mmCIF file of C-alpha atoms and ligand atoms in Angstrom:
data_model
loop_
_atom_site.group_PDB
_atom_site.id
_atom_site.type_symbol
_atom_site.label_atom_id
_atom_site.label_comp_id
_atom_site.label_asym_id
_atom_site.label_seq_id
_atom_site.Cartn_x
_atom_site.Cartn_y
_atom_site.Cartn_z
ATOM 1 C CA MET A 1 -14.928 -1.233 9.666
ATOM 2 C CA LYS A 2 -13.015 -3.638 7.236
ATOM 3 C CA LEU A 3 -13.920 -4.248 3.931
ATOM 4 C CA TYR A 4 -12.808 -7.422 2.147
ATOM 5 C CA ARG A 5 -12.723 -8.447 -1.796
ATOM 6 C CA THR A 6 -13.521 -12.141 -1.674
ATOM 7 C CA ILE A 7 -14.464 -14.738 -4.475
ATOM 8 C CA SER A 8 -18.036 -14.655 -2.863
ATOM 9 C CA GLY A 9 -18.619 -11.139 -3.299
ATOM 10 C CA TYR A 10 -17.549 -8.223 -0.657
ATOM 11 C CA VAL A 11 -17.397 -8.706 2.877
ATOM 12 C CA VAL A 12 -18.127 -5.982 5.673
ATOM 13 C CA GLU A 13 -16.513 -6.620 9.218
ATOM 14 C CA GLU A 14 -17.598 -4.712 11.894
ATOM 15 C CA HIS A 15 -17.388 -5.025 15.691
ATOM 16 C CA ASP A 16 -16.413 -8.662 15.122
ATOM 17 C CA ARG A 17 -19.331 -9.473 12.819
ATOM 18 C CA PHE A 18 -19.136 -10.539 9.322
ATOM 19 C CA TYR A 19 -21.740 -9.621 6.322
ATOM 20 C CA LEU A 20 -22.081 -10.362 2.872
ATOM 21 C CA PRO A 21 -24.404 -7.420 1.758
ATOM 22 C CA GLY A 22 -23.387 -7.612 -1.689
ATOM 23 C CA LYS A 23 -24.425 -11.277 -2.120
ATOM 24 C CA ASP A 24 -27.988 -10.730 0.141
ATOM 25 C CA ARG A 25 -28.985 -7.890 -2.206
ATOM 26 C CA GLY A 26 -28.845 -9.455 -5.703
ATOM 27 C CA PRO A 27 -25.700 -8.993 -7.967
ATOM 28 C CA GLY A 28 -24.938 -5.611 -6.335
ATOM 29 C CA GLU A 29 -22.570 -3.110 -7.121
ATOM 30 C CA SER A 30 -19.224 -4.090 -8.561
ATOM 31 C CA TRP A 31 -16.057 -3.630 -6.600
ATOM 32 C CA GLN A 32 -14.855 -0.752 -8.552
ATOM 33 C CA LEU A 33 -18.196 1.223 -8.267
ATOM 34 C CA LEU A 34 -18.085 0.573 -4.314
ATOM 35 C CA THR A 35 -14.577 1.404 -3.838
ATOM 36 C CA THR A 36 -15.097 4.885 -5.714
ATOM 37 C CA ARG A 37 -18.086 5.987 -3.581
ATOM 38 C CA ASP A 38 -17.190 9.221 -1.452
ATOM 39 C CA ASP A 39 -19.910 7.985 0.775
ATOM 40 C CA LEU A 40 -18.165 4.414 1.169
ATOM 41 C CA HIS A 41 -18.466 4.648 5.134
ATOM 42 C CA GLY A 42 -22.221 5.662 5.526
ATOM 43 C CA HIS A 43 -23.172 3.325 2.453
ATOM 44 C CA LEU A 44 -21.677 0.298 3.845
ATOM 45 C CA LEU A 45 -23.109 1.038 7.513
ATOM 46 C CA ARG A 46 -26.695 1.282 5.747
ATOM 47 C CA GLN A 47 -25.999 -2.114 4.129
ATOM 48 C CA ILE A 48 -25.247 -4.102 7.461
ATOM 49 C CA GLN A 49 -27.905 -2.247 9.499
ATOM 50 C CA GLY A 50 -30.035 -4.481 11.762
ATOM 51 C CA GLY A 51 -28.391 -7.388 10.276
ATOM 52 C CA ASN A 52 -26.581 -9.961 12.608
ATOM 53 C CA GLY A 53 -23.714 -11.197 10.244
ATOM 54 C CA SER A 54 -23.435 -14.579 9.066
ATOM 55 C CA GLU A 55 -20.753 -17.581 9.353
ATOM 56 C CA ALA A 56 -20.933 -17.660 5.189
ATOM 57 C CA ALA A 57 -19.400 -14.189 5.219
ATOM 58 C CA ARG A 58 -16.971 -15.153 7.782
ATOM 59 C CA HIS A 59 -16.013 -18.271 6.008
ATOM 60 C CA ALA A 60 -15.642 -15.999 2.629
ATOM 61 C CA LEU A 61 -12.408 -14.565 4.312
ATOM 62 C CA GLN A 62 -10.601 -17.964 2.889
ATOM 63 C CA ASP A 63 -10.645 -16.852 -0.581
ATOM 64 C CA LEU A 64 -9.224 -13.096 -0.585
ATOM 65 C CA GLN A 65 -8.926 -11.178 -3.863
ATOM 66 C CA VAL A 66 -6.784 -8.353 -4.443
ATOM 67 C CA PRO A 67 -8.566 -5.412 -2.665
ATOM 68 C CA ILE A 68 -8.319 -3.142 -6.313
ATOM 69 C CA GLY A 69 -10.525 -2.334 -9.138
ATOM 70 C CA ASN A 70 -9.206 -0.194 -12.032
ATOM 71 C CA GLN A 71 -7.312 2.410 -9.900
ATOM 72 C CA GLU A 72 -3.850 3.244 -10.614
ATOM 73 C CA VAL A 73 -1.283 2.993 -8.119
ATOM 74 C CA TRP A 74 1.185 5.580 -7.169
ATOM 75 C CA ALA A 75 3.797 6.334 -4.326
ATOM 76 C CA ALA A 76 5.135 8.926 -2.431
ATOM 77 C CA GLY A 77 8.745 8.668 -1.448
ATOM 78 C CA VAL A 78 11.432 10.061 1.022
ATOM 79 C CA THR A 79 8.938 10.618 3.660
ATOM 80 C CA TYR A 80 10.551 8.921 6.187
ATOM 81 C CA TYR A 81 14.094 10.092 7.823
ATOM 82 C CA ARG A 82 15.119 6.208 7.197
ATOM 83 C CA SER A 83 14.124 6.429 3.682
ATOM 84 C CA ARG A 84 16.120 9.724 3.165
ATOM 85 C CA GLU A 85 19.213 8.103 4.755
ATOM 86 C CA ALA A 86 19.044 4.996 2.653
ATOM 87 C CA ARG A 87 18.743 6.220 -0.379
ATOM 88 C CA ILE A 88 21.565 9.100 0.014
ATOM 89 C CA GLN A 89 23.785 5.892 1.006
ATOM 90 C CA GLU A 90 22.502 3.260 -2.047
ATOM 91 C CA SER A 91 23.197 6.397 -4.629
ATOM 92 C CA LYS A 92 26.458 7.747 -3.232
ATOM 93 C CA SER A 93 28.219 6.633 -6.170
ATOM 94 C CA ALA A 94 25.965 8.025 -8.616
ATOM 95 C CA GLY A 95 25.700 11.422 -6.962
ATOM 96 C CA GLY A 96 22.101 11.105 -6.363
ATOM 97 C CA GLY A 97 22.630 11.959 -2.444
ATOM 98 C CA ASN A 98 21.730 15.737 -2.865
ATOM 99 C CA PHE A 99 18.598 15.211 -4.637
ATOM 100 C CA TYR A 100 17.101 13.162 -1.924
ATOM 101 C CA ASP A 101 17.851 15.443 0.614
ATOM 102 C CA ARG A 102 16.440 18.147 -1.129
ATOM 103 C CA VAL A 103 13.175 16.321 -1.825
ATOM 104 C CA TYR A 104 13.076 15.352 2.115
ATOM 105 C CA ASP A 105 13.280 19.169 2.859
ATOM 106 C CA ALA A 106 10.936 20.582 -0.178
ATOM 107 C CA GLU A 107 7.443 21.590 -0.006
ATOM 108 C CA ARG A 108 6.668 19.372 -3.128
ATOM 109 C CA PRO A 109 6.760 15.585 -1.952
ATOM 110 C CA GLU A 110 7.816 13.212 -4.430
ATOM 111 C CA LEU A 111 5.184 11.394 -6.029
ATOM 112 C CA PHE A 112 5.990 8.711 -8.867
ATOM 113 C CA PHE A 113 3.769 6.049 -10.689
ATOM 114 C CA LYS A 114 3.920 2.497 -9.348
ATOM 115 C CA ALA A 115 1.630 0.065 -10.999
ATOM 116 C CA THR A 116 -1.333 -0.685 -13.094
ATOM 117 C CA PRO A 117 -3.948 -3.186 -11.347
ATOM 118 C CA HIS A 118 -2.491 -6.133 -13.199
ATOM 119 C CA ARG A 119 0.948 -5.695 -11.821
ATOM 120 C CA VAL A 120 -0.626 -5.892 -8.449
ATOM 121 C CA VAL A 121 -0.900 -9.096 -6.007
ATOM 122 C CA GLY A 122 -3.149 -9.658 -3.194
ATOM 123 C CA PRO A 123 -2.955 -11.172 0.058
ATOM 124 C CA ASN A 124 -0.902 -14.507 -0.195
ATOM 125 C CA GLY A 125 -0.016 -13.915 -3.501
ATOM 126 C CA LYS A 126 3.529 -13.937 -5.041
ATOM 127 C CA VAL A 127 5.404 -10.729 -5.680
ATOM 128 C CA ALA A 128 8.508 -10.785 -7.712
ATOM 129 C CA ILE A 129 12.333 -9.430 -7.936
ATOM 130 C CA ARG A 130 13.582 -8.424 -10.889
ATOM 131 C CA ASP A 131 15.873 -10.909 -12.857
ATOM 132 C CA ASP A 132 18.116 -8.172 -13.580
ATOM 133 C CA SER A 133 18.190 -6.563 -9.945
ATOM 134 C CA SER A 134 21.220 -7.686 -7.279
ATOM 135 C CA TRP A 135 19.651 -5.978 -4.471
ATOM 136 C CA SER A 136 15.844 -6.205 -3.781
ATOM 137 C CA VAL A 137 13.755 -5.160 -0.831
ATOM 138 C CA PRO A 138 10.160 -4.852 0.211
ATOM 139 C CA GLU A 139 8.811 -1.452 0.965
ATOM 140 C CA PRO A 140 6.124 -1.553 4.030
ATOM 141 C CA GLU A 141 3.742 1.204 3.476
ATOM 142 C CA LEU A 142 0.318 2.668 4.597
ATOM 143 C CA ALA A 143 -1.820 2.859 1.075
ATOM 144 C CA LEU A 144 -4.698 5.476 0.812
ATOM 145 C CA LEU A 145 -7.818 4.596 -1.072
ATOM 146 C CA VAL A 146 -8.676 7.795 -2.853
ATOM 147 C CA SER A 147 -11.950 8.394 -4.632
ATOM 148 C CA PRO A 148 -12.015 10.056 -8.126
ATOM 149 C CA LYS A 149 -13.116 13.338 -6.313
ATOM 150 C CA GLY A 150 -9.624 13.177 -4.183
ATOM 151 C CA LYS A 151 -11.254 12.259 -0.786
ATOM 152 C CA ILE A 152 -9.553 9.500 1.397
ATOM 153 C CA ILE A 153 -12.297 6.720 1.664
ATOM 154 C CA GLY A 154 -9.941 3.899 2.965
ATOM 155 C CA TYR A 155 -6.897 2.656 4.042
ATOM 156 C CA THR A 156 -4.738 -0.597 3.051
ATOM 157 C CA ILE A 157 -1.035 -2.108 3.428
ATOM 158 C CA GLY A 158 1.125 -1.617 0.550
ATOM 159 C CA ASN A 159 4.415 -3.002 -0.253
ATOM 160 C CA ASP A 160 6.489 -1.137 -2.842
ATOM 161 C CA MET A 161 8.864 -3.653 -3.748
ATOM 162 C CA SER A 162 11.966 -1.985 -4.753
ATOM 163 C CA SER A 163 15.216 -2.620 -6.658
ATOM 164 C CA ARG A 164 17.854 -0.804 -4.494
ATOM 165 C CA SER A 165 20.757 -1.707 -7.051
ATOM 166 C CA ILE A 166 18.832 -0.247 -10.108
ATOM 167 C CA GLU A 167 17.925 2.876 -8.153
ATOM 168 C CA GLY A 168 21.057 3.362 -6.506
ATOM 169 C CA GLU A 169 22.842 3.431 -9.874
ATOM 170 C CA ASN A 170 21.190 6.587 -11.447
ATOM 171 C CA PRO A 171 18.003 8.107 -9.734
ATOM 172 C CA LEU A 172 16.717 8.662 -13.339
ATOM 173 C CA TYR A 173 16.115 4.440 -13.091
ATOM 174 C CA LEU A 174 13.747 5.073 -10.458
ATOM 175 C CA PRO A 175 10.750 3.639 -12.743
ATOM 176 C CA GLN A 176 12.778 0.373 -13.869
ATOM 177 C CA ALA A 177 13.335 -0.192 -10.170
ATOM 178 C CA LYS A 178 9.729 0.534 -9.106
ATOM 179 C CA VAL A 179 7.855 -0.882 -11.761
ATOM 180 C CA TYR A 180 7.530 -4.337 -12.995
ATOM 181 C CA ASP A 181 5.228 -7.315 -13.256
ATOM 182 C CA ARG A 182 4.335 -8.201 -9.585
ATOM 183 C CA CYS A 183 5.956 -5.109 -8.201
ATOM 184 C CA CYS A 184 3.079 -4.225 -5.703
ATOM 185 C CA ALA A 185 0.839 -5.896 -3.133
ATOM 186 C CA LEU A 186 -2.071 -4.527 -1.603
ATOM 187 C CA GLY A 187 -4.490 -5.850 1.237
ATOM 188 C CA PRO A 188 -5.729 -7.809 2.928
ATOM 189 C CA CYS A 189 -8.553 -5.588 3.212
ATOM 190 C CA ILE A 190 -9.742 -1.900 2.966
ATOM 191 C CA LEU A 191 -9.900 -0.148 6.358
ATOM 192 C CA VAL A 192 -13.289 2.220 5.746
ATOM 193 C CA ALA A 193 -12.360 4.589 8.530
ATOM 194 C CA PRO A 194 -13.940 8.494 8.226
ATOM 195 C CA GLU A 195 -11.472 9.711 10.665
ATOM 196 C CA PRO A 196 -7.639 10.091 9.678
ATOM 197 C CA LEU A 197 -5.386 7.524 11.266
ATOM 198 C CA PRO A 198 -3.603 7.884 14.536
ATOM 199 C CA SER A 199 0.189 9.042 14.766
ATOM 200 C CA SER A 200 0.296 5.979 16.868
ATOM 201 C CA THR A 201 -0.661 3.780 14.088
ATOM 202 C CA GLU A 202 2.216 1.410 13.836
ATOM 203 C CA ILE A 203 3.580 -0.369 10.575
ATOM 204 C CA SER A 204 5.854 -3.216 10.963
ATOM 205 C CA LEU A 205 7.694 -5.539 8.464
ATOM 206 C CA GLU A 206 9.171 -8.911 9.265
ATOM 207 C CA ILE A 207 10.962 -11.255 6.564
ATOM 208 C CA MET A 208 11.004 -14.749 7.236
ATOM 209 C CA ARG A 209 13.702 -17.146 5.222
ATOM 210 C CA GLY A 210 13.100 -20.889 5.925
ATOM 211 C CA GLY A 211 11.016 -20.402 8.535
ATOM 212 C CA ILE A 212 13.471 -18.159 10.668
ATOM 213 C CA SER A 213 13.391 -14.322 11.423
ATOM 214 C CA GLU A 214 15.599 -12.982 8.825
ATOM 215 C CA PHE A 215 14.888 -9.176 9.469
ATOM 216 C CA ALA A 216 12.119 -7.379 11.678
ATOM 217 C CA ALA A 217 11.346 -3.562 12.522
ATOM 218 C CA ALA A 218 8.907 -1.317 13.464
ATOM 219 C CA THR A 219 8.045 2.359 12.557
ATOM 220 C CA THR A 220 4.866 4.208 13.543
ATOM 221 C CA LEU A 221 2.976 7.042 11.106
ATOM 222 C CA ALA A 222 4.438 9.788 13.895
ATOM 223 C CA SER A 223 7.619 9.545 11.701
ATOM 224 C CA MET A 224 6.044 10.292 8.417
ATOM 225 C CA LYS A 225 7.141 13.425 7.662
ATOM 226 C CA ARG A 226 4.314 14.371 5.177
ATOM 227 C CA ASP A 227 0.366 14.875 5.697
ATOM 228 C CA PRO A 228 -1.649 12.259 3.613
ATOM 229 C CA LEU A 229 -4.042 15.032 2.689
ATOM 230 C CA SER A 230 -1.250 16.828 1.348
ATOM 231 C CA LEU A 231 0.089 13.895 -0.575
ATOM 232 C CA VAL A 232 -3.520 13.695 -2.156
ATOM 233 C CA GLU A 233 -3.610 17.230 -2.748
ATOM 234 C CA TYR A 234 -0.213 17.263 -4.743
ATOM 235 C CA LEU A 235 -1.271 14.215 -6.775
ATOM 236 C CA TYR A 236 -4.373 15.441 -7.814
ATOM 237 C CA ARG A 237 -3.158 18.744 -9.172
ATOM 238 C CA SER A 238 -3.807 18.815 -12.632
ATOM 239 C CA ASN A 239 -3.981 15.225 -12.620
ATOM 240 C CA SER A 240 -7.450 13.303 -12.907
ATOM 241 C CA PHE A 241 -8.165 10.022 -11.463
ATOM 242 C CA PRO A 242 -11.537 8.711 -13.269
ATOM 243 C CA SER A 243 -11.370 5.536 -11.039
ATOM 244 C CA GLY A 244 -9.666 6.882 -8.165
ATOM 245 C CA CYS A 245 -6.207 5.628 -7.020
ATOM 246 C CA PHE A 246 -4.106 3.947 -4.533
ATOM 247 C CA LEU A 247 -1.565 6.042 -3.075
ATOM 248 C CA LEU A 248 1.422 4.361 -1.181
ATOM 249 C CA THR A 249 2.913 7.201 1.565
ATOM 250 C CA GLY A 250 6.240 6.088 1.750
ATOM 251 C CA THR A 251 8.396 3.279 3.736
ATOM 252 C CA GLY A 252 10.121 4.111 6.929
ATOM 253 C CA ILE A 253 11.703 0.739 7.454
ATOM 254 C CA VAL A 254 14.784 -0.182 5.150
ATOM 255 C CA PRO A 255 16.773 -3.576 5.917
ATOM 256 C CA PRO A 256 20.249 -3.007 6.273
ATOM 257 C CA ASP A 257 22.499 -2.374 3.237
ATOM 258 C CA SER A 258 23.541 -6.179 3.411
ATOM 259 C CA PHE A 259 20.285 -7.566 2.968
ATOM 260 C CA THR A 260 18.418 -8.609 -0.280
ATOM 261 C CA LEU A 261 15.472 -10.611 -0.763
ATOM 262 C CA ALA A 262 15.832 -14.397 -2.248
ATOM 263 C CA PRO A 263 13.060 -16.285 -3.877
ATOM 264 C CA GLY A 264 10.760 -18.189 -1.452
ATOM 265 C CA ASP A 265 10.762 -15.375 1.521
ATOM 266 C CA GLU A 266 8.073 -14.653 3.427
ATOM 267 C CA ILE A 267 7.191 -10.900 3.657
ATOM 268 C CA ARG A 268 4.717 -9.740 6.567
ATOM 269 C CA ILE A 269 3.559 -6.281 6.806
ATOM 270 C CA ALA A 270 0.959 -5.437 9.505
ATOM 271 C CA ILE A 271 -0.568 -1.928 10.395
ATOM 272 C CA THR A 272 -2.422 -1.066 13.539
ATOM 273 C CA GLY A 273 -6.166 -1.404 12.631
ATOM 274 C CA ILE A 274 -5.804 -3.075 9.105
ATOM 275 C CA GLY A 275 -4.383 -6.644 9.462
ATOM 276 C CA THR A 276 -1.430 -8.196 8.268
ATOM 277 C CA LEU A 277 -0.386 -8.680 4.806
ATOM 278 C CA ILE A 278 1.275 -11.744 3.701
ATOM 279 C CA ASN A 279 3.156 -12.581 0.626
ATOM 280 C CA THR A 280 6.251 -15.004 -0.937
ATOM 281 C CA VAL A 281 8.633 -13.948 -3.418
ATOM 282 C CA GLY A 282 8.787 -16.067 -6.155
HETATM 283 O O1 LIG B 301 12.893 7.990 -4.018
HETATM 284 C C1 LIG B 301 12.851 6.998 -4.176
HETATM 285 C C2 LIG B 301 11.632 6.030 -3.912
HETATM 286 C C3 LIG B 301 11.518 6.264 -2.278
HETATM 287 C C4 LIG B 301 10.415 5.092 -2.016
HETATM 288 O O2 LIG B 301 9.852 4.577 -2.458
HETATM 289 C C5 LIG B 301 10.124 5.545 -0.680
HETATM 290 O O3 LIG B 301 10.819 6.306 0.187
HETATM 291 O O4 LIG B 301 8.999 4.675 -0.013
HETATM 292 MG MG1 LIG B 302 8.301 3.294 -1.310
#
């Protein structure tokens, strides 16, 4: 089941039918309340039970909004071998290589703060590259929607926009490489699934420049070294999230070192079962 946030209210998609339960039942609950419910899947099922869907609901998808309420966005790093390899390479002259190697093998994962809601853009929004970055890339990642109690209640697509020049200069610059205005994109919907996603789930990235494909690659969740449940368990240790949170689970795709994003580039990230998140650099 998919849950979309639109300017007309929230839309539920189930078996190719679209529902606007919030609208049909008066003002309904806010996106924030909805997306912190531990029983989100059952709650939405009850809301659409017996209905046939509507054209108005399908139509509402033309005006998608970013599917975030008051949640903080956090991220995990070096959860795929490809990420480990790329970080070691980019931080060679700064002597950072050993840290990435060690965190890849360590029991404790790398977890970092990524964004507050105002730094996040939605489907078709404009993500940014930093003015002081000479080497920037998108990072296509599976994002977990986690309730205040620490339950994974949904999945979406995340783009962890990153400056490789700043991060490569010194690993201690990570917060600057990662956190800035429009540094993160989420969407297009929340996949509300009671079961974990299969390891065959594919994550793909394509970057278009002037209508031409500049870079394309894909991976699957089978290549992720960490278990989403364990990432959440570490994140919630001695740390509370009264509004819930999104947790990006790390990238398994890094473009070649010769590639840097440019204004106007279109970034397409697709994840099986969720859809495609499209953003432009601007
Ligand atoms: O260690 C730096 C960041 C890693 C990251 O964002 C990733 O692996 O996705
Ligand atoms: Mg990342």
